[in-house]
GROMACS .gro file of C-alpha atoms in nm:
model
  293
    1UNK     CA    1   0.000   0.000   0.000
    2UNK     CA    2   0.123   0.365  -0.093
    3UNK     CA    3   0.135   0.596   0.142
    4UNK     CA    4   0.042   0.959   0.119
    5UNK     CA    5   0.114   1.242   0.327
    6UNK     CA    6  -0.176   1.424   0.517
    7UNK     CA    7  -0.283   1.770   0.526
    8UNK     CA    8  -0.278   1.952   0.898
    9UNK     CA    9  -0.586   2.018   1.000
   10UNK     CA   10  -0.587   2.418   1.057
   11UNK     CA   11  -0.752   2.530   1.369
   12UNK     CA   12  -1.073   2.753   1.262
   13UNK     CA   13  -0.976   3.126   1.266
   14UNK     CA   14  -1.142   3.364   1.482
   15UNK     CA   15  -1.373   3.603   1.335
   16UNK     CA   16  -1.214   3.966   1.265
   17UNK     CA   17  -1.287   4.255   1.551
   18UNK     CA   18  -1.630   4.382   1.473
   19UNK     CA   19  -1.526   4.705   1.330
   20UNK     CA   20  -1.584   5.005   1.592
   21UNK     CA   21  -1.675   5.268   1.325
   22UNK     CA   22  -1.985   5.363   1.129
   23UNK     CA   23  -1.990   5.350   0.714
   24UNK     CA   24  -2.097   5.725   0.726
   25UNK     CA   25  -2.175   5.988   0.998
   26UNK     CA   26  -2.467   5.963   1.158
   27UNK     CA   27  -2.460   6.299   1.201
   28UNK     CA   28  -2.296   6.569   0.965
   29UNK     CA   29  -2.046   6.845   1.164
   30UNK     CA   30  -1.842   7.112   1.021
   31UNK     CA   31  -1.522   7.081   1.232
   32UNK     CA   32  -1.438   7.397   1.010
   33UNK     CA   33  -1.727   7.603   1.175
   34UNK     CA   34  -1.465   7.729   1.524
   35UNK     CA   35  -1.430   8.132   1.385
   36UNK     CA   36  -1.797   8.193   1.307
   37UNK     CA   37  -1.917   8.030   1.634
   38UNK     CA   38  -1.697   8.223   1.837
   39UNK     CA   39  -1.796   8.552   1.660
   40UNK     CA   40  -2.154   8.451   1.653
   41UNK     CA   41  -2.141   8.427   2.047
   42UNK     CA   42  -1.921   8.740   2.090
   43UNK     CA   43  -2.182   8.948   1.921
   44UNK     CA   44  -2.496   8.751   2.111
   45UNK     CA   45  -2.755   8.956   2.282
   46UNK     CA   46  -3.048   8.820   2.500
   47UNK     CA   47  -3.389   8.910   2.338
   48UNK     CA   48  -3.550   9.032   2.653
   49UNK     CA   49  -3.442   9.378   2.736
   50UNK     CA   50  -3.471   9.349   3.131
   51UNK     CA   51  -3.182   9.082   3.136
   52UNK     CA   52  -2.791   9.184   3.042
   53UNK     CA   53  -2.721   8.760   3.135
   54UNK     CA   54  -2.828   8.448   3.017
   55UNK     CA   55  -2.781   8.243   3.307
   56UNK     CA   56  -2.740   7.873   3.265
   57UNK     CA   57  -2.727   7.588   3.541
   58UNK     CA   58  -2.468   7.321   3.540
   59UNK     CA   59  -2.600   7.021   3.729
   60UNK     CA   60  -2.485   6.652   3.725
   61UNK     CA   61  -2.286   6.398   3.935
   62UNK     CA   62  -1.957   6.460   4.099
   63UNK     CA   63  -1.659   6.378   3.877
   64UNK     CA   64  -1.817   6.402   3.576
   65UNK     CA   65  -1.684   6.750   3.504
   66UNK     CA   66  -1.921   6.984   3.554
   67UNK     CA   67  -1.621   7.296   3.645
   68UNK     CA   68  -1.430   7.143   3.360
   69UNK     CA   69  -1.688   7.209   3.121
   70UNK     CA   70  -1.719   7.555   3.263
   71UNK     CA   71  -1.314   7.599   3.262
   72UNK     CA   72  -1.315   7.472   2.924
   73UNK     CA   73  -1.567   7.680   2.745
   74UNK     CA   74  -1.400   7.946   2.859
   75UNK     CA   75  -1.044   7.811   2.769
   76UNK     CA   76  -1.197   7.803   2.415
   77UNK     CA   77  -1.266   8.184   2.377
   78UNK     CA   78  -0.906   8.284   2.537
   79UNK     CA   79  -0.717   8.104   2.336
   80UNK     CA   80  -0.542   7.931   2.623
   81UNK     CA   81  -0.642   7.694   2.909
   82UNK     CA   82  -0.804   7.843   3.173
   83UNK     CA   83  -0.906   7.737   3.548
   84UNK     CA   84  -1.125   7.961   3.694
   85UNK     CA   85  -1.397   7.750   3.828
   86UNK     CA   86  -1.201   7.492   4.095
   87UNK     CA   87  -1.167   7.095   3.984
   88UNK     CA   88  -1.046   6.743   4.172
   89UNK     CA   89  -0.978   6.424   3.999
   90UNK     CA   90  -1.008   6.311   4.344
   91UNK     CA   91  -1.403   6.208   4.313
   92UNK     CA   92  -1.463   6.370   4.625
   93UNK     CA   93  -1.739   6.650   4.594
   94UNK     CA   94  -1.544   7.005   4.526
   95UNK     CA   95  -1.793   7.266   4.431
   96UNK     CA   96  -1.987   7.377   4.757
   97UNK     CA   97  -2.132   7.681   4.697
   98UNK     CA   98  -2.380   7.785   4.429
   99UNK     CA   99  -2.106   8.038   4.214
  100UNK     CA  100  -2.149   8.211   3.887
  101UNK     CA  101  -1.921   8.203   3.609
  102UNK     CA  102  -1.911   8.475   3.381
  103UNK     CA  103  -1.762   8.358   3.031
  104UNK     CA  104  -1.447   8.572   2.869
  105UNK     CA  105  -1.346   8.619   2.549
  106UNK     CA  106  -1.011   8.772   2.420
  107UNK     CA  107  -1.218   9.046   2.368
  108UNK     CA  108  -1.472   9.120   2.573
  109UNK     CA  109  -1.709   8.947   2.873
  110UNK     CA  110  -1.969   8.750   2.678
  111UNK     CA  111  -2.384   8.803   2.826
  112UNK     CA  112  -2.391   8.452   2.981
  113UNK     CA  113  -2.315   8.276   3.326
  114UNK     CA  114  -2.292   7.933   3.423
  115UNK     CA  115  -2.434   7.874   3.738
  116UNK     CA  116  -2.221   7.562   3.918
  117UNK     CA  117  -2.396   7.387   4.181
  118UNK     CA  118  -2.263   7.078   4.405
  119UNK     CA  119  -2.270   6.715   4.216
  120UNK     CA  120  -2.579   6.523   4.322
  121UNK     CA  121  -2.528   6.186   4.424
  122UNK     CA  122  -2.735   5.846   4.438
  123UNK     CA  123  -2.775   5.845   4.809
  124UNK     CA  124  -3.107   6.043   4.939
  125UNK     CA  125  -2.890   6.254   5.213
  126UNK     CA  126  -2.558   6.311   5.019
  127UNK     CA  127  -2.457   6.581   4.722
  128UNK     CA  128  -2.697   6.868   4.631
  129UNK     CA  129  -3.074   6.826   4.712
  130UNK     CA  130  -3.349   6.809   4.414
  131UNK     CA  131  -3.538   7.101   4.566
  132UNK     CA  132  -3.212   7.331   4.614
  133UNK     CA  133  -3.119   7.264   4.185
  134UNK     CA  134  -3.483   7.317   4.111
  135UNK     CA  135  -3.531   7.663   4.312
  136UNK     CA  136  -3.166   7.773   4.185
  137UNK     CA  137  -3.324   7.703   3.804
  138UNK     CA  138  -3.614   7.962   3.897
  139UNK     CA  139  -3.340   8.210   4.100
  140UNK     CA  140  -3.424   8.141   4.443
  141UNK     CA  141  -3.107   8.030   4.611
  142UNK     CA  142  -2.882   8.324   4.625
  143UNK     CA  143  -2.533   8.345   4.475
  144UNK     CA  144  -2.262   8.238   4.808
  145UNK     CA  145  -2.526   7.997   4.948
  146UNK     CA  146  -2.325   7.670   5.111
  147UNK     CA  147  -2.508   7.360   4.999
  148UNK     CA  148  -2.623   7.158   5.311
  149UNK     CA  149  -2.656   6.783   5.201
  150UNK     CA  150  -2.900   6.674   5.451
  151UNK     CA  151  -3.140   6.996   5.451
  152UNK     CA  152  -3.275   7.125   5.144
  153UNK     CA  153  -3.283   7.543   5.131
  154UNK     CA  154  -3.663   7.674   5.229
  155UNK     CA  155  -3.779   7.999   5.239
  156UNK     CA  156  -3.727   8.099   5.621
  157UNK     CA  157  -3.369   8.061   5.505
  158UNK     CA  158  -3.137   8.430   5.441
  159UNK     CA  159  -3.000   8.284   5.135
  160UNK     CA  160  -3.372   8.183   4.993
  161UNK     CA  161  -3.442   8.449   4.732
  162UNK     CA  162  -3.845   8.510   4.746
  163UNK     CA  163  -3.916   8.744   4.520
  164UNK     CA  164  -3.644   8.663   4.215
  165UNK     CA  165  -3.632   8.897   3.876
  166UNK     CA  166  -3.585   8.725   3.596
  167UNK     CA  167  -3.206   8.824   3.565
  168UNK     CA  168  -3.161   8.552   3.863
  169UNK     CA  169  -3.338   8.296   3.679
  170UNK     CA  170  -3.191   8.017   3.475
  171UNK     CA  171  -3.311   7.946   3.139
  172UNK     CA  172  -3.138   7.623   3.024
  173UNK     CA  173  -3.059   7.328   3.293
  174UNK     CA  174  -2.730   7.119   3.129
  175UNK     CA  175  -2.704   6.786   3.259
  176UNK     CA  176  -2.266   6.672   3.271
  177UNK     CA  177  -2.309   6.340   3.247
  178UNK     CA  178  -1.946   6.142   3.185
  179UNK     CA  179  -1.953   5.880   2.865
  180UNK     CA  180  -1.691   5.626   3.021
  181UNK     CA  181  -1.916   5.527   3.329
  182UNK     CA  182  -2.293   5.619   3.203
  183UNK     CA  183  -2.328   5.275   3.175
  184UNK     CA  184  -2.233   5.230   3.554
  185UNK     CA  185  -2.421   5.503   3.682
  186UNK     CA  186  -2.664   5.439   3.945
  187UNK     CA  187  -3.060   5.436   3.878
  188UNK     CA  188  -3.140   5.587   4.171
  189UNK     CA  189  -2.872   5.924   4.022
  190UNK     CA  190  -3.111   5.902   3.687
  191UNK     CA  191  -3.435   5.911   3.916
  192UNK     CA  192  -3.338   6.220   4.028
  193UNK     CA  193  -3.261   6.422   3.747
  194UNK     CA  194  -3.611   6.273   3.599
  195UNK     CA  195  -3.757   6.440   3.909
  196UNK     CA  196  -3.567   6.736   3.828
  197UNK     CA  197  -3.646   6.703   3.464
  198UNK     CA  198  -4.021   6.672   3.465
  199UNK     CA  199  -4.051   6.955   3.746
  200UNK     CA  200  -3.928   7.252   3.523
  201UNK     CA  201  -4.037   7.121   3.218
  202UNK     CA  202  -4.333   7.228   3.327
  203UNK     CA  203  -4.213   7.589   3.333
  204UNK     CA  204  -4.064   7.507   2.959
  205UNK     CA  205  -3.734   7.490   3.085
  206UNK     CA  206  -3.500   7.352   2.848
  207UNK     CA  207  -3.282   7.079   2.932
  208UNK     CA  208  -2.969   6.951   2.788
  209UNK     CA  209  -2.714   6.697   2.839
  210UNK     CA  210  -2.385   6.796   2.759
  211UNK     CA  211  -2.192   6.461   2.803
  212UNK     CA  212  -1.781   6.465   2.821
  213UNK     CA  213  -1.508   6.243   2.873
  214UNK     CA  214  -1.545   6.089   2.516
  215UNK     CA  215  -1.212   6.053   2.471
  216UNK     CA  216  -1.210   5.860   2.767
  217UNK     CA  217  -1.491   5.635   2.646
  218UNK     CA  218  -1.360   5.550   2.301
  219UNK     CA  219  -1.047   5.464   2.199
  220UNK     CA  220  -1.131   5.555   1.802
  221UNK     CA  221  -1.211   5.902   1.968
  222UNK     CA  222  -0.900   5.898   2.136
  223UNK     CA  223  -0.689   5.859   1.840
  224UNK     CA  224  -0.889   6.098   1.646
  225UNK     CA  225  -1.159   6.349   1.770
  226UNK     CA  226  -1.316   6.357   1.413
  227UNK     CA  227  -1.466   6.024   1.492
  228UNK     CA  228  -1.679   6.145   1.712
  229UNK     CA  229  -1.976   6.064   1.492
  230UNK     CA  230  -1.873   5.790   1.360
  231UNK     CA  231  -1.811   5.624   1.650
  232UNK     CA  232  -2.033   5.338   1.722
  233UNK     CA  233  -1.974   5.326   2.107
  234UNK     CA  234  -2.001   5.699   2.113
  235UNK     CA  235  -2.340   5.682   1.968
  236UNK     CA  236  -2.471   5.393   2.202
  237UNK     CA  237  -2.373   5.580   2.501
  238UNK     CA  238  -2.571   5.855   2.379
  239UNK     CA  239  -2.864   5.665   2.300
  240UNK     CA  240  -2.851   5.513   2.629
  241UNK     CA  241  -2.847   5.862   2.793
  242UNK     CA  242  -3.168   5.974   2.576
  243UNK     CA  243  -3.381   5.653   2.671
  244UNK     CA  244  -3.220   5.688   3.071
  245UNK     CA  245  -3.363   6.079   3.083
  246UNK     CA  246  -3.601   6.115   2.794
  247UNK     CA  247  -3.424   6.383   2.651
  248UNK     CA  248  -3.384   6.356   2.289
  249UNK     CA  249  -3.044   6.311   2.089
  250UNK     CA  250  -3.052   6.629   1.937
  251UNK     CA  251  -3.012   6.783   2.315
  252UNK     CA  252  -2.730   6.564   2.352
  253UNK     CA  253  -2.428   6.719   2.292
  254UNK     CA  254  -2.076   6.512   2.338
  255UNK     CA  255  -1.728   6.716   2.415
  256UNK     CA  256  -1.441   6.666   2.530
  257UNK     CA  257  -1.311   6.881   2.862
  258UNK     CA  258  -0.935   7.032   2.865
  259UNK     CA  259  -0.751   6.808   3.132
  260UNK     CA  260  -0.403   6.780   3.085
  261UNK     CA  261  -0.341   6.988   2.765
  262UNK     CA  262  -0.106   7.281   2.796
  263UNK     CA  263  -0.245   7.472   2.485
  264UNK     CA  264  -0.560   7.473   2.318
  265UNK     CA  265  -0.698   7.280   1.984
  266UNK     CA  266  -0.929   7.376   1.775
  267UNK     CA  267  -1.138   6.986   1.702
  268UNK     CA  268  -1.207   7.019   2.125
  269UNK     CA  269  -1.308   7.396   2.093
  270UNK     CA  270  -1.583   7.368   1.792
  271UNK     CA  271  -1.731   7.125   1.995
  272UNK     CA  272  -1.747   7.304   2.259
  273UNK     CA  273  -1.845   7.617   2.108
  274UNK     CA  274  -2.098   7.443   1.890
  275UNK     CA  275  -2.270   7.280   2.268
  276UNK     CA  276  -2.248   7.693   2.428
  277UNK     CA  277  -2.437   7.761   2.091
  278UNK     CA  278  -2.704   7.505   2.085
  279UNK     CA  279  -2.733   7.608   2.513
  280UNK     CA  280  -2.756   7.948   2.423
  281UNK     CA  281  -3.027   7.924   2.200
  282UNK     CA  282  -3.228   7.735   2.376
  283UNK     CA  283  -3.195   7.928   2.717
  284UNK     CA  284  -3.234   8.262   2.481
  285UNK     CA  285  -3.588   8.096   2.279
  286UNK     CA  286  -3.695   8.009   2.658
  287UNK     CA  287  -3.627   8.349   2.785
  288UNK     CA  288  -3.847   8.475   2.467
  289UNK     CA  289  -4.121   8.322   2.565
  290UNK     CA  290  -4.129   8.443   2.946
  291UNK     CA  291  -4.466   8.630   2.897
  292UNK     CA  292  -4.601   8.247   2.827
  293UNK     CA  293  -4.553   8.127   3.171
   0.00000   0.00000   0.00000
């Protein structure tokens, strides 16, 4: 009998990555758009003659860069990082008192304020209260006021506002919610910003979530900010966001904060320019509509 030699048997071969990245945008972006943003907001004026300040609220839980945001926005109108409003990458809870941030450019003090507020937490008696971020929407808790995590602010309290204008009001509540842990974050966090959510929506507050770390979350991001809607995990996490709070994708507006750079890029500033524009807009149309309410 002949013999014949025999063919190894090759093990199966794995099936390639699934591939992290979208054919085609699913949304289009002008990364080109950073000079007529910035001029656009430099030459912003509120429609309502009795207020010289859009104020805005900045609420969300600790560590997912709610002062960052702030710093960073303003970083992308100097032209250079900036720290104004104080940050930890400690996770411990930093911001204490309700402070407003006035935003600068090279040339001039632009007509909006961010309003920080202390990071809410899951737990019912830890980080800021839901009645203490819902009165400082509508201008009752005065500028200063030390947030007491146990003891909401009432109105026998000095630092309760009772009668505010609408200059102290807030006209646009953003949500900082962090893409690398959304996932992970605690129902009992979501509950209450639906609480917060469905309280001044009946006031026709807008709401948006302005959700950061993306870098962080996405390794194609990483790499390459441009990716950003392209990104498959980028877009889940946002999805999961919308169906978590019920606020639509279109109010959803990804960025990445300055952290560690020393100088600033332009890719991280349109994006954040483009968010302060969509926020602006919506606090201004809001504040339009005052006589509605």
């Amino acid at each position: 009998m002949g013999s014949s030699e025999s063919t190894p048997v090759q093990p199966p071969s794995s099936p390639p990555p699934p591939n992290p990245e979208l054919d085609k945008p699913w949304k289009i972006f002008d990364w080109g758009q950073k000079k007529y943003l910035k001029e656009k907001l430099e030459n912003f004026c509120p429609s309502h003659p009795d207020v010289k300040d859009i104020k805005i609220l900045v609420a969300g839980p600790t560590g997912a860069g709610k002062s960052s945001f702030i710093n960073s926005v303003n970083s992308a109108f100097q032209g250079r990082i900036s720290s104004r409003a104080l940050v930890t990458d400690s996770g411990f809870i930093f911001t204490k008192n309700l402070k407003g941030f006035s935003i600068r450019s090279e040339k001039k003090k632009m007509p909006f304020i961010f309003k920080d507020i202390m990071g809410l937490e899951p737990e019912v008696l830890k980080g800021s209260q839901i009645e203490d971020i819902i009165n400082a929407v509508y201008g009752h808790v005065k500028d200063g006021y030390k947030f007491n995590e146990e003891q909401a602010l009432t109105y026998k309290d000095q630092q309760y506002n009772c009668d505010p204008n609408l200059s102290d009001q807030s006209f646009c509540l953003v949500y900082v919610i962090a893409a690398d842990t959304v996932q992970y974050t605690d129902d009992r966090l979501f509950d209450k910003l639906k609480i917060i959510r469905q309280r001044i929506s009946e006031k026709g507050i807008p709401q948006v979530i302005v959700m950061t770390k993306v870098d962080e979350a996405c390794p194609l991001v990483q790499n390459d900010l441009r990716k950003m809607y392209t990104s498959k995990k980028i877009k889940k996490k946002m999805d999961l966001c919308s169906a978590k709070l019920g606020v639509p994708l279109t109010n959803i507006l990804p960025v990445k904060n300055y952290h560690n750079e020393i100088n600033t890029d332009d890719d991280i500033d349109v994006l954040l320019l483009k968010a302060l524009e969509q926020i602006v807009q919506l606090a201004d149309d809001r504040l339009e509509d005052t006589d509605s309410y």
